[in-house]
Amino acid sequence: MVYSVALDSEKELFVVLLKNVKNIPEVRKMVIGGSIQCCILKPSLIVDPLQIAVAAKKAVLNEQQNKMATKSLYTEILFNLSLSKNITQSLIKFGISDTDKNAVVCVIGKNEEELEKVLSHFQCDKPSGDQLFLPDNSLIKKEYKITGVETEVSSLLGSVVSRIAAKDFVSL
Amino acid sequence: MLLKQGAEAKIYKSEYLGCPCIVKERFVKKYRHPELDSHLTKERIKAECRAIVRCKAAGIRTPTLYGVDLAKRCIYMEYIENAKTLKECISNAVNNTEHADGNKDFIGPILERIGVFIGRMHSSNIIHGDLTTSNILLVGDLRSEDLQIIFIDFGLSSADESAEDKGVDLYVLERAIISAHTLKENVFNVILKAYAKEYKKGSSEVLRKLDEVRSRGRKRLMVG
Amino acid sequence: MGRLITKCNDPTVLYVSGGNTQFIAYSQNRYRIFGETIDIAIGNCLDRFARVLKLSNDPSPGYNIEKMAEKGKKFLHLPYTVKGTDVSCSGILSNIEKQAPHLISSKQYAPEDLCYSLQEAIFAMLVENTERAMSHCGSQEVLIVGGVGCNLRLQEMMNIMSEERGAKLYATDERFCIDNGAMIAQAGIEMFQSGTTTPWDLVTCTQRYRTDEVEVTWRS
């Protein structure tokens, strides 16, 4: 099941969850080397694809206004997802690690063909139509510093998305 | 689609990444020096975003923030369906338009909860800055415990320990309630009581400041 | 008095002078103070800064600040303080009082620039709150009264704001902005014509009536 949403008039975001990926180290090298254009995220820290969309839209806006903190749209998404102002930490925290088995793959492009091209490099189970994401809620709460009293007045997704949007102005 | 136009901003209903949202676009104020205007607008946008997130962390319901575009002077946030302002609700209760039995008792519990939320806000040193009855939204059945109370419009907010600023926050709300509605005077006390109970540490000083602010106008000499 | 001279109907009033700064709207037989300064009046703030710059008191310190400000070019950011429906001037005054000697002696800013910056900031605060009062009360008219109301830049700023809202600004000239006997007489006529009289032997002078303490019997 592919999640897709328009980020602006030309760019669309595609997000898909892959299970039992066997060649993560190999694909990671290709991403770092630049031969595949995408970002690969740790599923445990993703509540919902909207979280990624908010980070991605912010990245696209910053790119347009020449205000990106990192060098590429994809690293910018990783940076935006994190509360940290440290780029390296953000990439490590949210980016997939070699020991992960599942992966959330994000591609920004004009159409789903570009997504298919990227996915062709992954050796994994065929994406199924069931539950899209595998968040670890307590890990997410820790990462985004969400405490008990906040959960009374906000959904987890609402809290996370608000923090991503306001990151430049708030330190929690 | 334009929903509302206030003194500070236009509010549009729109969509953000597939979610219904409102766009709050702050005007350029041509009467201001352009540097002042640009500076003020940015400061207010930042203050609003900061307060929205910090209120959530403090246990106060605010709209979800989706995005900010400083260059366009816009904030994108959650569109809240079926929201009524506290102002409307009190008016309706007073005019008996919604409840034939004229029973205004449901207002009491709502005001108590509002007192609790303001207590939480001030405990976390968040000053709303424009706490009027138009800036408190109610969603759901007014008589139910599940009624959602949502605070909005944080452009003038600040982070401050000052008891005086907190007193002014309460004073603005008191005046908003008194000037718009012919309710009995003790209505505001319901809020204050709940506030004091929630904000045990600092409320007594704030309430003292509130008294000072209330009498300040009366004491001021009107000369020249 | 302002209503008589300018023939406006139900304006939101900005009352700015040396001793008072209030945003006033009429409702339920009283002139309600929608907002005001929480510390010093605008006129007082300007006069005190004039003293810091050692400007002449002739014809008035405020007038001389206005003239200096007209020549100002460089804008200095000063603390802008609007608190809900009220304004605060003591912060901005103490800030500029503290900075001025150093800024002028180091030639970073000319005195004209400082007058300009101070006016732009505090008048913007006044216009902002007047606009807020108008928004709240649904008013389409603004009237400026009081000595500071003579300031042309303030009138200009208020006018720009009003036009953008489709409202109209009324301002009197200096004969009626500052204290004048005619305005007292006018109030007397209004009260008399609406049936309020006081026996001669009960007549005294009270300087200090607050704007909203007087019951207005001559308006509906």
Coordinates of N, CA, C and O in Angstrom, one line a residue, chain C residues 4 53 69 103 158 178 190 197:
Chain C
L4 N -18.9 67.2 17.9 CA -19.6 68.4 17.4 C -18.8 69.0 16.3 O -19.4 69.3 15.2
L53 N 16.6 65.0 25.2 CA 17.3 65.6 24.1 C 17.5 67.1 24.2 O 18.1 67.7 23.3
A69 N 11.3 64.4 14.2 CA 11.0 63.1 13.6 C 10.9 63.2 12.1 O 11.2 62.2 11.3
L103 N 24.1 56.3 21.7 CA 23.9 56.2 20.2 C 24.2 57.5 19.5 O 24.7 57.6 18.4
M158 N -3.2 56.7 11.5 CA -4.5 56.3 11.8 C -5.4 56.3 10.6 O -6.3 55.5 10.4
I178 N -6.3 70.5 22.1 CA -5.7 70.7 23.4 C -6.8 71.3 24.3 O -7.9 71.7 23.8
E190 N -25.0 70.2 26.4 CA -25.5 68.9 26.1 C -26.3 68.4 27.4 O -27.4 67.9 27.3
T197 N -29.4 69.0 35.5 CA -29.0 70.3 36.1 C -28.5 70.1 37.5 O -28.8 69.1 38.1

